[in-house]
Each structure stands twice: as C-alpha cells, then as structure tokens.
Short mmCIF file of C-alpha atoms and ligand atoms in Angstrom, two decimals:
data_model
loop_
_atom_site.label_atom_id
_atom_site.label_comp_id
_atom_site.label_asym_id
_atom_site.label_seq_id
_atom_site.Cartn_x
_atom_site.Cartn_y
_atom_site.Cartn_z
CA MET A 1 -0.12 0.02 -0.05
CA GLY A 2 1.63 3.24 -1.31
CA MET A 3 1.87 6.27 0.50
CA ASN A 4 0.44 8.35 -2.29
CA ASN A 5 -3.20 8.74 -2.30
CA PRO A 6 -4.58 7.84 -5.48
CA GLU A 7 -8.11 7.58 -4.48
CA GLY A 8 -7.73 11.47 -2.68
CA SER A 9 -6.52 12.95 -6.37
CA LYS A 10 -9.07 10.95 -8.25
CA LEU A 11 -12.09 12.62 -6.01
CA ARG A 12 -10.41 16.22 -6.82
CA PRO A 13 -8.69 15.94 -9.88
CA GLY A 14 -6.22 18.79 -10.09
CA LYS A 15 -6.02 20.05 -6.84
CA GLY A 16 -3.49 19.72 -4.38
CA HIS A 17 -4.77 17.92 -1.11
CA ARG A 18 -3.91 20.92 0.92
CA MET A 19 -5.90 23.24 -1.38
CA ALA A 20 -9.01 20.20 -1.40
CA THR A 21 -9.01 20.04 2.56
CA LYS A 22 -8.86 23.74 3.13
CA THR A 23 -11.89 24.34 0.76
CA VAL A 24 -13.82 20.97 1.59
CA VAL A 25 -15.28 22.41 4.81
CA LYS A 26 -17.42 25.88 5.33
CA SER A 27 -16.87 27.96 8.63
CA GLY A 28 -19.47 26.98 11.16
CA ASP A 29 -20.57 23.72 9.11
CA VAL A 30 -21.64 21.10 11.54
CA THR A 31 -22.54 18.68 8.94
CA GLN A 32 -19.13 18.13 7.74
CA ARG A 33 -15.68 16.92 9.62
CA VAL A 34 -12.42 18.53 8.56
CA GLY A 35 -10.76 15.06 10.70
CA VAL A 36 -12.82 13.14 8.14
CA GLU A 37 -11.86 15.33 4.99
CA VAL A 38 -8.33 15.20 5.70
CA ILE A 39 -7.82 11.11 5.86
CA ARG A 40 -10.39 10.89 2.83
CA ALA A 41 -8.01 13.27 0.91
CA ARG A 42 -5.36 10.90 1.25
CA GLY A 43 -7.21 8.28 0.17
CA VAL A 44 -8.95 6.53 3.19
CA ASP A 45 -12.11 4.71 2.21
CA VAL A 46 -14.40 6.01 5.26
CA ASP A 47 -17.29 4.28 4.70
CA LYS A 48 -15.26 1.13 4.48
CA LEU A 49 -13.14 2.09 7.82
CA ILE A 50 -16.57 2.86 9.87
CA LYS A 51 -17.59 -0.66 8.77
CA MET A 52 -14.38 -2.51 9.67
CA LEU A 53 -14.55 -0.60 13.22
CA ILE A 54 -18.33 -1.42 13.96
CA ALA A 55 -17.04 -5.22 13.22
CA ASN A 56 -14.01 -5.19 15.07
CA ALA A 57 -16.12 -3.36 17.99
CA GLY A 58 -18.92 -6.00 17.99
CA ALA A 59 -16.04 -8.67 18.31
CA GLU A 60 -14.43 -7.13 21.08
CA PHE A 61 -17.80 -6.58 22.93
CA ALA A 62 -19.94 -9.23 21.86
CA SER A 63 -17.93 -12.16 20.42
CA THR A 64 -15.26 -11.62 22.61
CA TYR A 65 -15.79 -10.00 26.48
CA TYR A 66 -19.38 -11.57 26.43
CA TYR A 67 -18.43 -15.15 25.52
CA TYR A 68 -14.86 -14.85 27.59
CA THR A 69 -16.73 -14.23 30.38
CA ILE A 70 -18.93 -17.50 29.99
CA LEU A 71 -15.72 -19.52 29.21
CA ARG A 72 -13.80 -18.33 32.04
CA MET A 73 -16.44 -19.40 34.32
CA ASN A 74 -16.23 -23.11 33.02
CA LEU A 75 -12.27 -23.08 33.55
CA ALA A 76 -13.12 -24.07 37.54
CA GLY A 77 -10.01 -26.17 38.87
CA HIS A 78 -7.39 -23.87 36.75
CA GLU A 79 -6.89 -20.86 38.69
CA ASP A 80 -3.69 -20.08 37.01
CA TYR A 81 -5.70 -20.15 33.37
CA LYS A 82 -8.61 -18.24 34.98
CA GLU A 83 -6.44 -15.28 35.73
CA ILE A 84 -4.82 -15.05 32.32
CA CYS A 85 -8.34 -15.50 31.09
CA GLU A 86 -9.12 -12.76 32.97
CA ASP A 87 -6.56 -10.40 31.79
CA ALA A 88 -7.64 -11.16 28.30
CA ARG A 89 -11.37 -10.42 28.81
CA LEU A 90 -11.09 -7.40 30.49
CA GLU A 91 -8.37 -6.07 27.98
CA ASP A 92 -11.38 -6.90 25.29
CA ARG A 93 -13.45 -4.65 27.31
CA ALA A 94 -11.30 -2.01 27.23
CA HIS A 95 -10.33 -2.42 23.47
CA TRP A 96 -14.24 -1.77 22.84
CA GLU A 97 -14.16 1.37 24.75
CA LEU A 98 -11.26 2.47 23.39
CA ILE A 99 -12.47 2.22 19.46
CA VAL A 100 -16.16 3.02 20.03
CA PRO A 101 -15.40 6.73 20.33
CA ARG A 102 -13.56 6.84 17.12
CA ILE A 103 -16.59 5.06 15.22
CA TYR A 104 -18.51 8.13 15.91
CA GLU A 105 -15.65 10.68 15.35
CA LEU A 106 -15.86 9.19 11.52
CA GLY A 107 -19.20 10.02 11.65
CA GLY A 108 -20.35 6.68 11.97
CA HIS A 109 -22.64 4.98 14.96
CA LEU A 110 -23.20 1.80 16.85
CA PRO A 111 -26.30 -0.72 15.51
CA ASN A 112 -29.26 0.51 17.68
CA ASP A 113 -30.13 -3.29 18.13
CA LEU A 114 -27.71 -5.78 19.94
CA LYS A 115 -28.70 -8.61 17.90
CA GLU A 116 -27.98 -7.11 14.42
CA PHE A 117 -24.56 -5.83 16.38
CA HIS A 118 -23.59 -8.97 17.34
CA ASP A 119 -24.55 -10.48 13.74
CA GLN A 120 -22.14 -8.06 12.27
CA ALA A 121 -19.11 -9.02 14.65
CA GLY A 122 -15.81 -9.63 12.35
CA CYS A 123 -15.15 -12.70 14.81
CA LYS A 124 -17.14 -16.15 15.08
CA ALA A 125 -18.71 -16.27 18.96
CA ALA A 126 -16.42 -18.18 21.04
CA LYS A 127 -19.55 -20.07 22.55
CA LEU A 128 -18.68 -22.97 25.46
CA PRO A 129 -17.73 -25.76 23.61
CA ASP A 130 -18.79 -29.27 24.22
CA PRO A 131 -17.84 -30.60 26.06
CA PRO A 132 -16.32 -27.85 27.97
CA THR A 133 -13.01 -29.19 28.64
CA ALA A 134 -9.95 -26.93 29.50
CA VAL A 135 -8.35 -27.76 25.91
CA ASN A 136 -11.45 -27.19 24.21
CA ILE A 137 -12.09 -23.82 26.00
CA LEU A 138 -7.94 -22.95 25.29
CA THR A 139 -8.25 -23.65 21.83
CA LEU A 140 -11.38 -21.62 21.37
CA LEU A 141 -9.49 -18.60 23.01
CA LEU A 142 -6.47 -18.90 21.02
CA GLU A 143 -8.61 -18.73 17.80
CA SER A 144 -10.33 -15.64 19.00
CA GLU A 145 -7.34 -13.87 19.53
CA ARG A 146 -6.07 -14.92 15.96
CA CYS A 147 -9.07 -13.67 14.54
CA ALA A 148 -8.51 -10.10 16.54
CA ILE A 149 -5.04 -10.16 15.28
CA ARG A 150 -6.35 -10.49 11.21
CA SER A 151 -8.81 -7.84 12.25
CA TRP A 152 -6.88 -5.18 13.65
CA SER A 153 -4.10 -5.79 11.53
CA ALA A 154 -6.45 -5.13 8.29
CA VAL A 155 -7.08 -1.81 10.53
CA CYS A 156 -3.39 -0.67 10.77
CA ASP A 157 -2.66 -1.73 6.80
CA MET A 158 -5.65 0.62 6.24
CA THR A 159 -4.82 3.27 8.06
CA PHE A 160 -1.07 3.49 7.71
CA GLY A 161 0.53 6.58 6.80
CA LYS A 162 -3.20 8.13 6.56
CA ASP A 163 -4.94 8.29 9.59
CA PRO A 164 -2.57 8.27 12.64
CA ARG A 165 -5.52 8.37 15.22
CA THR A 166 -7.17 5.56 14.13
CA TYR A 167 -3.67 3.59 13.28
CA ASP A 168 -2.32 4.36 17.01
CA LEU A 169 -5.71 2.94 18.52
CA ALA A 170 -5.64 0.00 16.35
CA ALA A 171 -1.92 -0.40 17.07
CA ARG A 172 -2.46 -0.38 20.48
CA ILE A 173 -5.03 -2.82 20.61
CA LEU A 174 -3.23 -5.01 17.99
CA ASN A 175 0.11 -4.86 20.52
CA GLU A 176 -2.52 -6.67 23.41
CA GLU A 177 -3.87 -9.17 20.72
CA ILE A 178 -0.31 -10.68 19.99
CA GLU A 179 0.42 -10.81 23.70
CA HIS A 180 -2.93 -12.62 24.39
CA GLU A 181 -2.18 -15.25 21.36
CA ALA A 182 1.26 -15.82 22.85
CA TRP A 183 -0.51 -16.42 26.39
CA PHE A 184 -3.05 -18.86 25.17
CA ILE A 185 -0.13 -20.64 22.80
CA GLU A 186 1.51 -21.18 26.15
CA LEU A 187 -1.45 -22.77 28.05
CA LEU A 188 -2.70 -24.95 25.38
CA ALA A 189 0.62 -26.34 24.98
CA PHE A 190 0.78 -27.23 28.35
CA GLU A 191 -2.69 -28.43 29.07
CA ARG A 192 -2.93 -30.59 25.45
CA ASP A 193 0.91 -31.62 24.81
CA GLY A 194 2.85 -31.33 27.94
CA LYS A 195 4.70 -28.96 26.24
CA SER A 196 6.42 -25.94 27.33
CA ILE A 197 5.98 -23.01 24.80
CA PRO A 198 6.76 -19.79 26.98
CA SER A 199 4.81 -16.49 26.06
CA GLY A 200 7.06 -14.14 27.64
CA HIS A 201 4.44 -13.26 29.48
CA PHE A 202 4.95 -10.99 32.59
CA ARG A 203 1.91 -10.50 35.46
CA ARG A 204 -0.09 -7.51 34.77
CA GLY A 205 -0.29 -4.84 37.95
CA GLU A 206 -3.92 -5.54 38.42
CA PRO A 207 -6.27 -8.08 36.02
CA GLY A 208 -7.58 -5.90 33.14
CA GLU A 209 -4.32 -3.64 33.42
CA ALA A 210 -4.55 -2.95 29.72
CA PRO A 211 -0.92 -0.99 29.43
CA TYR A 212 -1.24 -0.16 25.58
CA SER A 213 -5.08 0.43 25.35
CA LYS A 214 -5.04 2.30 28.57
CA ASN A 215 -2.16 3.72 28.50
CA ARG A 216 -0.92 2.28 32.02
CA GLY A 217 2.46 1.81 32.95
CA PHE A 218 3.97 -2.09 32.65
CA TYR A 219 3.84 -3.99 36.06
CA ASN A 220 7.37 -3.26 37.67
CA PRO A 221 7.65 -3.48 41.04
FE1 FE2 B 301 -9.38 -7.24 21.79
FE1 FE2 B 302 -7.84 -10.18 23.04
#
C-alpha cells in the first residue's frame, strides 16, 4: 500500500491535497468534519473503515468479552488459566471502549440493535464448547485472539500513513492481541501436549491493566 493517495486525487482532480482539505468544510458547518476530510483526501475509504471498526467493536464486545466471561466461568480448577483469561477478557472490554468513540468521530454509529450488532461482528462467537474441557476452551480462546490479530492488522494496513489517530488506536489494541495469542499458545501447549512454549508473559499489575490500550505503566515492582 503506497503512501500516495490515488483515491484522494481521483476525487479532486487537478487540486493539491492541501487546497482540497482547506476548501471542503465551510466555516461553522457542523454537518461535515475536517477530521474526516483530511483522511479521505489521503485515500482512506472512510465508509469502509467505519464498517470495519463496527465489526471489530462487535468482536471485542459481543463475540469476545461476553463469551470469554462464560468461558472463564467454566475453567474451574484451573485458577492459573482463569487469571490469564481474566486479563484477556478485561483487555478486550478496554478495546471496545477505546475504539467506540472513533466510530462516532468518523461520522458512524453503533447499530441500535444488539442482535444486529452481534451478527455483524468480525469474529465468530466464542460459545462454550461441548464438552467444556480446558483444552477445548483454550483452543477457542486462542483462535479468537488470532481472529482479533487479523482484524486489527487489517485496520492498521488501511490507515498506516493516512489516518494517524485510527492507526494509533488499532496498533495499541493489536499489541495486546499479540500478547493474548502468546498467552493461550503457552497454556494450550501445556494443557494439551504437556509442552513448554513460553509466552514471555509478565504479570499485569491488576487484572485488566491493558497497558497499551489504557496507556498504563507496565508491571514493574
Ligand atoms: Fe481485543
Ligand atoms: Fe484479545
């Protein structure tokens, strides 16, 4: 993906970007947003970006946070797994809260219907597996994190060098999703195969610390 803006220049042939962004939104006009015009002029398909952010927000809130709550409840007897699952669960809630304001800033909105929102989610619902063994639950958790990595990477690719605000938010979330994948690889490899594949995990200060998405300091006693 180039840093030039083929779409932006197609929209306004013959005009430089600086000219175009200066003249589009009139003084006092509250129906348009300079924050949207500048990224459109750089080639971001804003409608597509809003759709992706709604799908990702749906995955964070509905298919991850909600279902992870159920999955964690069923890890009885594995208190160590429950603790890691709690970090991933609460950090996904932080991701939801981090990204929702961006949808509105871009002129979008959440669906006014929870079922519709759930069904638009970009990742499959992480429902309790049958039987709800630790191996089955950890496999599901791992695959959910992998879906999140793919979805947030797509947002990073689409906004890199064009929409620094969305890119920054998506990159913060992606940082934590990559950690979550590593945590569940470690737990699943141990539980299923008796293998040690360290994740490099250091304990968060508090459950749900979310050092990247909440911009908190790392646990460092
Ligand atoms: Fe997440
Ligand atoms: Fe996650």
